mmCIF file of N, CA, C and O in Angstrom:
data_model
loop_
_atom_site.group_PDB
_atom_site.id
_atom_site.type_symbol
_atom_site.label_atom_id
_atom_site.label_comp_id
_atom_site.label_asym_id
_atom_site.label_seq_id
_atom_site.Cartn_x
_atom_site.Cartn_y
_atom_site.Cartn_z
ATOM 1 N N MET M 1103 105.254 100.828 174.895
ATOM 2 C CA MET M 1103 104.882 100.890 173.587
ATOM 3 C C MET M 1103 105.118 102.482 172.897
ATOM 4 O O MET M 1103 104.494 103.477 173.387
ATOM 5 N N GLU M 1104 106.181 102.106 171.319
ATOM 6 C CA GLU M 1104 105.521 103.861 170.736
ATOM 7 C C GLU M 1104 104.951 103.893 170.140
ATOM 8 O O GLU M 1104 104.017 102.965 169.267
ATOM 9 N N SER M 1105 104.840 104.875 169.086
ATOM 10 C CA SER M 1105 103.980 105.286 167.869
ATOM 11 C C SER M 1105 104.394 105.201 166.877
ATOM 12 O O SER M 1105 105.104 105.345 167.314
ATOM 13 N N LEU M 1106 103.062 104.191 166.318
ATOM 14 C CA LEU M 1106 103.820 103.920 164.950
ATOM 15 C C LEU M 1106 103.856 105.379 163.579
ATOM 16 O O LEU M 1106 103.673 105.694 162.864
ATOM 17 N N GLY M 1107 102.597 106.770 164.240
ATOM 18 C CA GLY M 1107 102.494 107.191 163.561
ATOM 19 C C GLY M 1107 101.740 107.846 162.058
ATOM 20 O O GLY M 1107 101.143 107.194 162.749
ATOM 21 N N ARG M 1108 102.275 107.318 161.235
ATOM 22 C CA ARG M 1108 101.901 107.096 160.165
ATOM 23 C C ARG M 1108 101.291 105.515 159.492
ATOM 24 O O ARG M 1108 102.631 105.493 159.532
ATOM 25 N N VAL M 1109 100.831 104.776 158.869
ATOM 26 C CA VAL M 1109 100.720 103.532 159.132
ATOM 27 C C VAL M 1109 99.536 103.739 157.232
ATOM 28 O O VAL M 1109 99.031 104.072 157.352
ATOM 29 N N THR M 1110 100.608 102.311 156.516
ATOM 30 C CA THR M 1110 100.506 102.197 155.731
ATOM 31 C C THR M 1110 99.199 101.844 155.568
ATOM 32 O O THR M 1110 99.460 100.530 156.206
ATOM 33 N N PRO M 1111 98.764 101.571 153.691
ATOM 34 C CA PRO M 1111 97.760 100.246 154.128
ATOM 35 C C PRO M 1111 98.891 98.751 154.193
ATOM 36 O O PRO M 1111 98.110 98.142 154.593
ATOM 37 N N ALA M 1112 100.336 99.137 153.491
ATOM 38 C CA ALA M 1112 100.859 97.316 154.132
ATOM 39 C C ALA M 1112 101.258 96.988 155.702
ATOM 40 O O ALA M 1112 100.480 96.071 155.433
ATOM 41 N N THR M 1113 100.494 98.085 155.873
ATOM 42 C CA THR M 1113 101.070 98.055 157.492
ATOM 43 C C THR M 1113 99.876 97.744 158.677
ATOM 44 O O THR M 1113 99.918 96.902 159.189
ATOM 45 N N ALA M 1114 99.086 98.546 157.750
ATOM 46 C CA ALA M 1114 97.106 98.011 158.249
ATOM 47 C C ALA M 1114 97.351 96.410 157.861
ATOM 48 O O ALA M 1114 95.931 95.753 158.829
ATOM 49 N N LEU M 1115 97.572 95.562 157.216
ATOM 50 C CA LEU M 1115 97.238 94.024 156.492
ATOM 51 C C LEU M 1115 98.148 93.687 156.924
ATOM 52 O O LEU M 1115 97.832 92.358 158.069
ATOM 53 N N VAL M 1116 99.603 93.258 157.833
ATOM 54 C CA VAL M 1116 99.932 93.141 159.104
ATOM 55 C C VAL M 1116 99.872 92.774 159.750
ATOM 56 O O VAL M 1116 99.293 91.841 160.531
ATOM 57 N N LEU M 1117 98.892 94.183 160.790
ATOM 58 C CA LEU M 1117 98.546 93.601 161.654
ATOM 59 C C LEU M 1117 97.181 93.293 161.655
ATOM 60 O O LEU M 1117 96.465 92.724 162.226
ATOM 61 N N GLU M 1118 96.210 93.236 160.281
ATOM 62 C CA GLU M 1118 94.813 92.396 160.706
ATOM 63 C C GLU M 1118 95.444 91.041 160.804
ATOM 64 O O GLU M 1118 95.145 90.920 160.910
ATOM 65 N N ALA M 1119 96.418 90.559 160.100
ATOM 66 C CA ALA M 1119 96.865 89.343 159.924
ATOM 67 C C ALA M 1119 97.209 89.447 160.900
ATOM 68 O O ALA M 1119 97.145 88.007 161.902
ATOM 69 N N LEU M 1120 98.271 89.533 162.104
ATOM 70 C CA LEU M 1120 98.359 89.976 163.103
ATOM 71 C C LEU M 1120 97.401 89.665 164.197
ATOM 72 O O LEU M 1120 97.330 88.477 165.484
ATOM 73 N N LEU M 1121 96.050 90.444 164.353
ATOM 74 C CA LEU M 1121 94.783 90.352 164.374
ATOM 75 C C LEU M 1121 94.213 88.966 164.717
ATOM 76 O O LEU M 1121 93.375 88.759 165.875
ATOM 77 N N ALA M 1122 94.734 88.623 163.491
ATOM 78 C CA ALA M 1122 93.957 87.371 163.378
ATOM 79 C C ALA M 1122 94.009 85.937 163.631
ATOM 80 O O ALA M 1122 93.259 84.709 163.669
ATOM 81 N N ALA M 1123 95.268 85.243 164.209
ATOM 82 C CA ALA M 1123 95.883 84.870 165.118
ATOM 83 C C ALA M 1123 96.403 84.546 166.472
ATOM 84 O O ALA M 1123 96.958 86.597 166.483
ATOM 85 N N GLU M 1124 96.126 84.092 167.507
ATOM 86 C CA GLU M 1124 97.697 83.937 168.733
ATOM 87 C C GLU M 1124 98.344 84.925 168.393
ATOM 88 O O GLU M 1124 99.128 85.351 169.001
ATOM 89 N N SER M 1125 99.208 83.988 167.562
ATOM 90 C CA SER M 1125 100.472 83.556 166.699
ATOM 91 C C SER M 1125 101.114 83.371 165.614
ATOM 92 O O SER M 1125 99.704 82.251 165.194
ATOM 93 N N VAL M 1126 101.590 83.197 165.091
ATOM 94 C CA VAL M 1126 102.055 83.659 163.395
ATOM 95 C C VAL M 1126 103.900 83.149 163.404
ATOM 96 O O VAL M 1126 103.901 84.479 163.279
ATOM 97 N N TRP M 1127 103.655 82.568 162.297
ATOM 98 C CA TRP M 1127 104.883 83.110 161.933
ATOM 99 C C TRP M 1127 105.081 84.177 160.311
ATOM 100 O O TRP M 1127 104.051 84.187 159.697
ATOM 101 N N GLY M 1128 106.672 84.720 160.436
ATOM 102 C CA GLY M 1128 105.953 85.432 159.297
ATOM 103 C C GLY M 1128 106.385 85.305 157.109
ATOM 104 O O GLY M 1128 105.319 85.562 157.779
ATOM 105 N N LEU M 1129 106.085 83.657 157.404
ATOM 106 C CA LEU M 1129 105.807 83.896 156.250
ATOM 107 C C LEU M 1129 105.088 83.403 155.508
ATOM 108 O O LEU M 1129 103.693 83.671 154.763
ATOM 109 N N GLN M 1130 103.764 83.211 157.019
ATOM 110 C CA GLN M 1130 102.084 83.053 156.548
ATOM 111 C C GLN M 1130 101.729 84.741 156.653
ATOM 112 O O GLN M 1130 100.560 84.674 155.961
ATOM 113 N N ILE M 1131 102.291 84.925 157.550
ATOM 114 C CA ILE M 1131 102.004 86.992 157.439
ATOM 115 C C ILE M 1131 102.045 87.353 155.628
ATOM 116 O O ILE M 1131 100.974 87.883 154.992
ATOM 117 N N VAL M 1132 103.261 86.312 155.387
ATOM 118 C CA VAL M 1132 104.093 87.146 153.720
ATOM 119 C C VAL M 1132 101.893 86.708 152.952
ATOM 120 O O VAL M 1132 102.005 87.128 152.286
ATOM 121 N N LYS M 1133 101.841 84.845 152.704
ATOM 122 C CA LYS M 1133 100.718 84.668 152.345
ATOM 123 C C LYS M 1133 99.780 85.509 152.511
ATOM 124 O O LYS M 1133 98.367 85.688 151.674
ATOM 125 N N ASP M 1134 99.611 85.551 154.004
ATOM 126 C CA ASP M 1134 97.876 86.146 153.805
ATOM 127 C C ASP M 1134 97.571 87.392 153.771
ATOM 128 O O ASP M 1134 96.751 87.823 152.813
ATOM 129 N N THR M 1135 98.745 88.423 154.107
ATOM 130 C CA THR M 1135 98.649 89.550 153.295
ATOM 131 C C THR M 1135 98.576 89.937 151.556
ATOM 132 O O THR M 1135 98.455 91.119 150.749
ATOM 133 N N GLY M 1136 99.466 88.826 151.102
ATOM 134 C CA GLY M 1136 99.889 89.107 149.938
ATOM 135 C C GLY M 1136 100.534 90.388 149.092
ATOM 136 O O GLY M 1136 100.598 89.749 147.940
ATOM 137 N N LYS M 1137 101.861 90.081 150.490
ATOM 138 C CA LYS M 1137 103.038 91.628 150.488
ATOM 139 C C LYS M 1137 103.926 90.838 149.717
ATOM 140 O O LYS M 1137 104.543 89.115 150.079
ATOM 141 N N LYS M 1138 104.992 90.689 149.461
ATOM 142 C CA LYS M 1138 105.996 90.488 149.342
ATOM 143 C C LYS M 1138 107.183 90.784 150.672
ATOM 144 O O LYS M 1138 106.674 91.390 151.549
ATOM 145 N N PRO M 1139 108.172 89.248 151.068
ATOM 146 C CA PRO M 1139 108.384 90.131 152.186
ATOM 147 C C PRO M 1139 109.382 90.888 152.252
ATOM 148 O O PRO M 1139 109.526 90.649 153.268
ATOM 149 N N GLY M 1140 110.042 91.732 151.247
ATOM 150 C CA GLY M 1140 110.597 92.558 151.271
ATOM 151 C C GLY M 1140 109.772 93.604 152.061
ATOM 152 O O GLY M 1140 109.972 95.155 152.257
ATOM 153 N N THR M 1141 108.755 93.687 151.433
ATOM 154 C CA THR M 1141 107.950 95.026 152.587
ATOM 155 C C THR M 1141 107.332 94.067 154.218
ATOM 156 O O THR M 1141 107.584 94.607 154.783
ATOM 157 N N VAL M 1142 106.769 93.235 153.965
ATOM 158 C CA VAL M 1142 106.076 92.125 155.188
ATOM 159 C C VAL M 1142 107.207 92.609 156.662
ATOM 160 O O VAL M 1142 107.051 93.318 157.285
ATOM 161 N N TYR M 1143 108.919 92.211 156.186
ATOM 162 C CA TYR M 1143 109.372 91.865 157.193
ATOM 163 C C TYR M 1143 109.756 93.207 157.473
ATOM 164 O O TYR M 1143 110.459 93.324 158.908
ATOM 165 N N PRO M 1144 110.824 94.207 157.130
ATOM 166 C CA PRO M 1144 110.885 95.630 158.031
ATOM 167 C C PRO M 1144 109.238 95.718 158.558
ATOM 168 O O PRO M 1144 109.799 96.664 159.666
ATOM 169 N N ILE M 1145 108.408 95.688 157.860
ATOM 170 C CA ILE M 1145 107.173 96.061 158.369
ATOM 171 C C ILE M 1145 106.832 95.233 159.955
ATOM 172 O O ILE M 1145 106.968 96.011 160.545
ATOM 173 N N LEU M 1146 107.357 93.779 160.066
ATOM 174 C CA LEU M 1146 107.525 93.588 160.998
ATOM 175 C C LEU M 1146 108.403 93.634 162.583
ATOM 176 O O LEU M 1146 108.372 93.689 163.662
ATOM 177 N N GLU M 1147 109.307 94.341 162.294
ATOM 178 C CA GLU M 1147 110.509 95.303 162.336
ATOM 179 C C GLU M 1147 110.648 95.984 163.645
ATOM 180 O O GLU M 1147 110.762 96.498 164.386
ATOM 181 N N ARG M 1148 110.025 97.052 162.592
ATOM 182 C CA ARG M 1148 109.637 98.610 163.158
ATOM 183 C C ARG M 1148 108.960 97.598 163.966
ATOM 184 O O ARG M 1148 108.436 98.429 165.009
ATOM 185 N N LEU M 1149 107.031 97.270 164.059
ATOM 186 C CA LEU M 1149 106.635 97.372 165.326
ATOM 187 C C LEU M 1149 107.155 96.500 166.145
ATOM 188 O O LEU M 1149 106.548 96.757 166.694
ATOM 189 N N GLU M 1150 107.660 94.883 165.933
ATOM 190 C CA GLU M 1150 108.817 94.939 166.733
ATOM 191 C C GLU M 1150 109.572 96.109 167.609
ATOM 192 O O GLU M 1150 109.379 96.175 169.231
ATOM 193 N N GLY M 1151 110.701 96.705 167.212
ATOM 194 C CA GLY M 1151 110.925 97.368 167.742
ATOM 195 C C GLY M 1151 110.092 98.346 168.115
ATOM 196 O O GLY M 1151 111.115 99.635 169.394
ATOM 197 N N ALA M 1152 109.206 98.908 168.081
ATOM 198 C CA ALA M 1152 107.934 100.261 168.588
ATOM 199 C C ALA M 1152 107.302 99.668 169.909
ATOM 200 O O ALA M 1152 106.767 100.071 170.612
ATOM 201 N N GLY M 1153 107.623 98.278 169.789
ATOM 202 C CA GLY M 1153 106.482 97.315 170.928
ATOM 203 C C GLY M 1153 104.806 97.308 171.112
ATOM 204 O O GLY M 1153 105.439 96.599 171.441
ATOM 205 N N TRP M 1154 105.095 96.732 169.570
ATOM 206 C CA TRP M 1154 103.766 96.114 169.242
ATOM 207 C C TRP M 1154 103.717 94.438 168.954
ATOM 208 O O TRP M 1154 102.523 94.723 169.656
ATOM 209 N N VAL M 1155 104.371 94.568 168.449
ATOM 210 C CA VAL M 1155 104.917 93.068 168.607
ATOM 211 C C VAL M 1155 106.699 91.823 169.393
ATOM 212 O O VAL M 1155 106.704 93.242 169.186
ATOM 213 N N GLN M 1156 105.905 91.104 169.486
ATOM 214 C CA GLN M 1156 107.136 90.642 170.016
ATOM 215 C C GLN M 1156 107.045 89.468 169.160
ATOM 216 O O GLN M 1156 106.039 88.363 168.870
ATOM 217 N N GLY M 1157 108.709 89.351 168.878
ATOM 218 C CA GLY M 1157 109.031 88.301 167.919
ATOM 219 C C GLY M 1157 109.514 86.890 168.374
ATOM 220 O O GLY M 1157 109.930 86.733 170.000
ATOM 221 N N GLU M 1158 109.348 85.367 168.320
ATOM 222 C CA GLU M 1158 109.820 84.866 169.364
ATOM 223 C C GLU M 1158 110.729 83.347 168.182
ATOM 224 O O GLU M 1158 109.866 83.230 167.486
ATOM 225 N N TRP M 1159 111.833 83.059 168.135
ATOM 226 C CA TRP M 1159 111.994 81.311 167.369
ATOM 227 C C TRP M 1159 111.184 80.827 167.727
ATOM 228 O O TRP M 1159 111.445 80.457 168.978
ATOM 229 N N GLU M 1160 111.041 79.870 166.896
ATOM 230 C CA GLU M 1160 110.425 78.435 166.627
ATOM 231 C C GLU M 1160 111.594 77.683 168.074
ATOM 232 O O GLU M 1160 112.705 77.089 167.338
ATOM 233 N N THR M 1161 110.893 76.903 168.558
ATOM 234 C CA THR M 1161 111.987 75.733 169.785
ATOM 235 C C THR M 1161 111.740 74.848 169.140
ATOM 236 O O THR M 1161 113.099 73.948 169.496
ATOM 237 N N ALA M 1162 111.123 74.484 167.777
ATOM 238 C CA ALA M 1162 110.825 73.101 167.543
ATOM 239 C C ALA M 1162 111.824 72.336 166.874
ATOM 240 O O ALA M 1162 111.987 72.615 166.470
ATOM 241 N N GLU M 1163 112.463 71.348 167.692
ATOM 242 C CA GLU M 1163 113.784 70.739 166.724
ATOM 243 C C GLU M 1163 114.009 69.491 166.354
ATOM 244 O O GLU M 1163 114.364 68.925 165.109
ATOM 245 N N ASP M 1164 112.383 69.050 166.002
ATOM 246 C CA ASP M 1164 111.705 67.706 165.372
ATOM 247 C C ASP M 1164 111.116 68.839 163.654
ATOM 248 O O ASP M 1164 111.496 67.532 162.881
ATOM 249 N N ARG M 1165 110.870 69.518 163.565
ATOM 250 C CA ARG M 1165 110.373 69.922 162.846
ATOM 251 C C ARG M 1165 111.498 69.767 161.118
ATOM 252 O O ARG M 1165 112.699 70.861 161.819
ATOM 253 N N LYS M 1166 111.823 69.541 160.274
ATOM 254 C CA LYS M 1166 112.446 70.030 159.667
ATOM 255 C C LYS M 1166 113.052 71.137 158.687
ATOM 256 O O LYS M 1166 111.873 71.981 159.404
ATOM 257 N N GLY M 1167 113.412 71.434 157.773
ATOM 258 C CA GLY M 1167 113.445 73.355 157.848
ATOM 259 C C GLY M 1167 113.848 73.928 158.170
ATOM 260 O O GLY M 1167 114.007 73.546 159.754
ATOM 261 N N PRO M 1168 114.095 75.230 157.732
ATOM 262 C CA PRO M 1168 114.641 76.757 159.009
ATOM 263 C C PRO M 1168 114.151 76.483 159.727
ATOM 264 O O PRO M 1168 112.836 76.485 159.726
ATOM 265 N N ARG M 1169 114.002 77.080 160.665
ATOM 266 C CA ARG M 1169 113.386 77.619 161.825
ATOM 267 C C ARG M 1169 112.466 78.742 162.046
ATOM 268 O O ARG M 1169 112.487 79.307 160.654
ATOM 269 N N ARG M 1170 111.667 78.587 162.475
ATOM 270 C CA ARG M 1170 110.710 80.362 161.923
ATOM 271 C C ARG M 1170 110.530 81.209 162.316
ATOM 272 O O ARG M 1170 110.688 80.965 164.405
ATOM 273 N N ARG M 1171 110.001 82.204 162.630
ATOM 274 C CA ARG M 1171 109.979 83.410 163.945
ATOM 275 C C ARG M 1171 108.594 83.594 163.380
ATOM 276 O O ARG M 1171 107.827 83.750 162.198
ATOM 277 N N TYR M 1172 108.540 83.325 165.191
ATOM 278 C CA TYR M 1172 106.342 83.471 165.130
ATOM 279 C C TYR M 1172 106.792 84.944 165.748
ATOM 280 O O TYR M 1172 107.164 85.287 166.320
ATOM 281 N N TYR M 1173 105.076 86.102 165.583
ATOM 282 C CA TYR M 1173 105.039 86.931 166.032
ATOM 283 C C TYR M 1173 103.953 87.031 166.162
ATOM 284 O O TYR M 1173 103.030 86.298 166.052
ATOM 285 N N ARG M 1174 103.382 87.599 167.159
ATOM 286 C CA ARG M 1174 101.926 87.902 168.367
ATOM 287 C C ARG M 1174 101.974 89.449 168.710
ATOM 288 O O ARG M 1174 102.856 89.499 168.895
ATOM 289 N N LEU M 1175 100.914 90.418 168.324
ATOM 290 C CA LEU M 1175 100.111 91.722 168.982
ATOM 291 C C LEU M 1175 100.652 91.674 170.574
ATOM 292 O O LEU M 1175 100.168 90.559 171.268
ATOM 293 N N VAL M 1176 101.033 92.828 171.085
ATOM 294 C CA VAL M 1176 101.507 92.628 172.130
ATOM 295 C C VAL M 1176 99.800 93.348 173.393
ATOM 296 O O VAL M 1176 98.771 93.863 172.356
ATOM 297 N N ALA M 1177 98.520 93.001 173.611
ATOM 298 C CA ALA M 1177 97.788 92.505 174.570
ATOM 299 C C ALA M 1177 97.556 94.788 174.029
ATOM 300 O O ALA M 1177 96.288 94.720 174.337
ATOM 301 N N GLU M 1178 98.665 95.126 174.647
ATOM 302 C CA GLU M 1178 97.473 96.792 174.799
ATOM 303 C C GLU M 1178 98.136 97.268 173.210
ATOM 304 O O GLU M 1178 97.354 98.762 172.555
ATOM 305 N N ALA M 1179 98.561 96.699 172.840
ATOM 306 C CA ALA M 1179 98.082 97.067 171.103
ATOM 307 C C ALA M 1179 97.137 96.490 170.556
ATOM 308 O O ALA M 1179 97.264 97.659 169.056
ATOM 309 N N ARG M 1180 96.908 95.552 170.682
ATOM 310 C CA ARG M 1180 95.463 95.306 170.288
ATOM 311 C C ARG M 1180 94.371 96.788 169.886
ATOM 312 O O ARG M 1180 93.638 97.125 168.517
ATOM 313 N N PRO M 1181 94.217 97.537 171.165
ATOM 314 C CA PRO M 1181 92.941 98.505 170.037
ATOM 315 C C PRO M 1181 92.647 99.170 169.415
ATOM 316 O O PRO M 1181 92.562 99.535 168.265
ATOM 317 N N LEU M 1182 94.797 99.924 169.096
ATOM 318 C CA LEU M 1182 95.183 100.580 168.908
ATOM 319 C C LEU M 1182 95.333 100.103 167.188
ATOM 320 O O LEU M 1182 94.938 100.687 166.073
ATOM 321 N N ALA M 1183 95.804 98.625 166.947
ATOM 322 C CA ALA M 1183 95.714 97.408 165.806
ATOM 323 C C ALA M 1183 94.375 97.638 165.297
ATOM 324 O O ALA M 1183 93.880 97.968 163.770
ATOM 325 N N GLN M 1184 93.075 97.447 165.583
ATOM 326 C CA GLN M 1184 91.239 97.250 165.825
ATOM 327 C C GLN M 1184 91.426 98.326 164.871
ATOM 328 O O GLN M 1184 90.555 98.635 164.052
ATOM 329 N N GLU M 1185 92.127 99.874 165.101
ATOM 330 C CA GLU M 1185 91.557 101.139 164.563
ATOM 331 C C GLU M 1185 92.273 100.945 163.840
ATOM 332 O O GLU M 1185 91.344 102.014 162.556
ATOM 333 N N PHE M 1186 93.519 100.888 163.776
ATOM 334 C CA PHE M 1186 93.764 101.207 162.072
ATOM 335 C C PHE M 1186 93.632 100.672 160.836
ATOM 336 O O PHE M 1186 93.464 101.128 160.149
ATOM 337 N N VAL M 1187 93.380 99.408 161.297
ATOM 338 C CA VAL M 1187 92.421 98.229 160.835
ATOM 339 C C VAL M 1187 91.262 98.715 159.774
ATOM 340 O O VAL M 1187 91.082 98.679 158.454
ATOM 341 N N ARG M 1188 90.632 98.842 160.600
ATOM 342 C CA ARG M 1188 88.868 99.565 160.209
ATOM 343 C C ARG M 1188 89.136 101.041 159.693
ATOM 344 O O ARG M 1188 88.903 101.238 158.911
ATOM 345 N N ALA M 1189 90.123 101.806 159.959
ATOM 346 C CA ALA M 1189 90.337 103.033 159.437
ATOM 347 C C ALA M 1189 90.845 102.597 158.138
ATOM 348 O O ALA M 1189 90.462 103.472 157.019
ATOM 349 N N GLN M 1190 91.567 102.323 157.949
ATOM 350 C CA GLN M 1190 92.224 101.582 156.380
ATOM 351 C C GLN M 1190 91.141 100.741 154.963
ATOM 352 O O GLN M 1190 91.154 101.403 154.224
ATOM 353 N N ARG M 1191 90.345 99.816 156.260
ATOM 354 C CA ARG M 1191 89.178 99.827 155.492
ATOM 355 C C ARG M 1191 87.999 101.079 154.840
ATOM 356 O O ARG M 1191 87.807 100.269 154.018
ATOM 357 N N SER M 1192 87.910 101.836 156.020
ATOM 358 C CA SER M 1192 87.054 101.796 155.823
ATOM 359 C C SER M 1192 87.371 103.640 154.871
ATOM 360 O O SER M 1192 86.819 103.901 153.062
ATOM 361 N N LYS M 1193 88.954 103.888 154.422
ATOM 362 C CA LYS M 1193 89.572 104.371 153.468
ATOM 363 C C LYS M 1193 89.226 103.722 151.803
ATOM 364 O O LYS M 1193 89.403 104.508 151.053
ATOM 365 N N ALA M 1194 89.494 102.574 152.356
ATOM 366 C CA ALA M 1194 89.671 101.754 150.694
ATOM 367 C C ALA M 1194 87.852 101.840 150.420
ATOM 368 O O ALA M 1194 88.053 101.669 148.960
ATOM 369 N N ALA M 1195 86.871 101.765 151.411
ATOM 370 C CA ALA M 1195 86.238 101.749 151.043
ATOM 371 C C ALA M 1195 85.323 103.089 150.263
ATOM 372 O O ALA M 1195 84.819 103.214 149.011
ATOM 373 N N SER M 1196 85.602 104.739 151.150
ATOM 374 C CA SER M 1196 85.558 105.539 150.218
ATOM 375 C C SER M 1196 86.140 104.944 149.029
ATOM 376 O O SER M 1196 85.408 106.216 147.887
ATOM 377 N N ALA M 1197 87.312 105.663 148.953
ATOM 378 C CA ALA M 1197 88.328 105.000 147.777
ATOM 379 C C ALA M 1197 87.973 104.201 146.280
ATOM 380 O O ALA M 1197 87.268 105.003 145.464
ATOM 381 N N ALA M 1198 87.146 102.967 146.280
ATOM 382 C CA ALA M 1198 86.263 101.693 145.806
ATOM 383 C C ALA M 1198 84.446 102.676 145.467
ATOM 384 O O ALA M 1198 84.169 102.324 144.568
ATOM 385 N N ARG M 1199 84.542 103.506 146.303
ATOM 386 C CA ARG M 1199 82.932 104.051 145.624
ATOM 387 C C ARG M 1199 83.004 104.431 144.349
ATOM 388 O O ARG M 1199 84.440 105.652 143.950
ATOM 389 N N PRO M 1200 82.168 104.655 143.101
ATOM 390 C CA PRO M 1200 82.279 105.633 142.247
ATOM 391 C C PRO M 1200 81.461 106.705 142.232
ATOM 392 O O PRO M 1200 80.292 107.033 143.266
ATOM 393 N N THR M 1201 82.000 107.666 141.300
ATOM 394 C CA THR M 1201 81.708 108.564 141.554
ATOM 395 C C THR M 1201 80.268 108.657 140.960
ATOM 396 O O THR M 1201 79.928 108.830 139.374
ATOM 397 N N PRO M 1202 79.980 110.048 141.246
ATOM 398 C CA PRO M 1202 78.528 110.206 140.475
ATOM 399 C C PRO M 1202 79.251 110.310 139.251
ATOM 400 O O PRO M 1202 79.752 111.238 138.500
ATOM 401 N N ALA M 1203 78.543 110.159 137.863
ATOM 402 C CA ALA M 1203 77.673 110.114 136.502
ATOM 403 C C ALA M 1203 76.943 112.107 136.234
ATOM 404 O O ALA M 1203 76.470 111.716 136.552
ATOM 405 N N PHE M 1204 77.877 111.908 135.794
ATOM 406 C CA PHE M 1204 76.528 113.798 134.714
ATOM 407 C C PHE M 1204 76.493 112.819 133.139
ATOM 408 O O PHE M 1204 76.774 112.200 132.805
ATOM 409 N N SER M 1205 74.822 113.722 133.937
ATOM 410 C CA SER M 1205 74.734 113.245 131.658
ATOM 411 C C SER M 1205 74.618 114.360 131.117
ATOM 412 O O SER M 1205 75.306 115.079 131.181
ATOM 413 N N GLU M 1206 75.307 114.117 129.727
ATOM 414 C CA GLU M 1206 75.335 114.183 128.575
ATOM 415 C C GLU M 1206 75.069 115.441 128.163
ATOM 416 O O GLU M 1206 74.018 115.913 128.806
ATOM 417 N N GLY M 1207 75.434 116.849 128.479
ATOM 418 C CA GLY M 1207 75.049 118.145 128.227
ATOM 419 C C GLY M 1207 74.057 118.915 129.638
ATOM 420 O O GLY M 1207 74.486 120.062 129.740
ATOM 421 N N SER M 1208 75.347 118.243 131.216
ATOM 422 C CA SER M 1208 74.440 118.753 131.637
ATOM 423 C C SER M 1208 75.417 120.562 132.619
ATOM 424 O O SER M 1208 74.477 120.741 133.079
ATOM 425 N N TRP M 1209 76.436 119.743 132.186
ATOM 426 C CA TRP M 1209 77.165 121.055 131.460
ATOM 427 C C TRP M 1209 77.416 121.971 130.445
ATOM 428 O O TRP M 1209 78.261 121.956 129.308
ATOM 429 N N ARG M 1210 77.124 123.137 130.172
ATOM 430 C CA ARG M 1210 76.986 124.187 129.623
ATOM 431 C C ARG M 1210 78.097 125.628 129.807
ATOM 432 O O ARG M 1210 77.732 126.278 131.299
ATOM 433 N N ALA M 1211 78.476 125.715 128.878
ATOM 434 C CA ALA M 1211 78.713 127.095 129.344
ATOM 435 C C ALA M 1211 78.011 128.109 129.311
ATOM 436 O O ALA M 1211 76.937 127.749 128.207
ATOM 437 N N THR M 1212 77.937 129.103 130.112
ATOM 438 C CA THR M 1212 76.791 130.546 130.599
ATOM 439 C C THR M 1212 77.198 131.348 129.773
ATOM 440 O O THR M 1212 79.091 131.918 129.610
#
């Protein structure tokens, strides 16, 4: 399993979706994250290439429509993924906090 280096907010969202389910198909991750397929699928490919995620094509032949690719987070990646998600939530929460307002006249030239 390779290091991911910098984890973007979109990557943290994908990791969060993977943490929420044992196995989840790609389009469901797109729906869960609210990101576009052009954002989610490259992230999944990168996670799979780094050994964090295992992807597997659906084997059911009785389902109509194109085959689905299911993804699951490998056990060794779970604690690290949880930490990345926690860190991203913390960043988002601190960015959402309002800055203190200054009352009128509190800044005066001396």
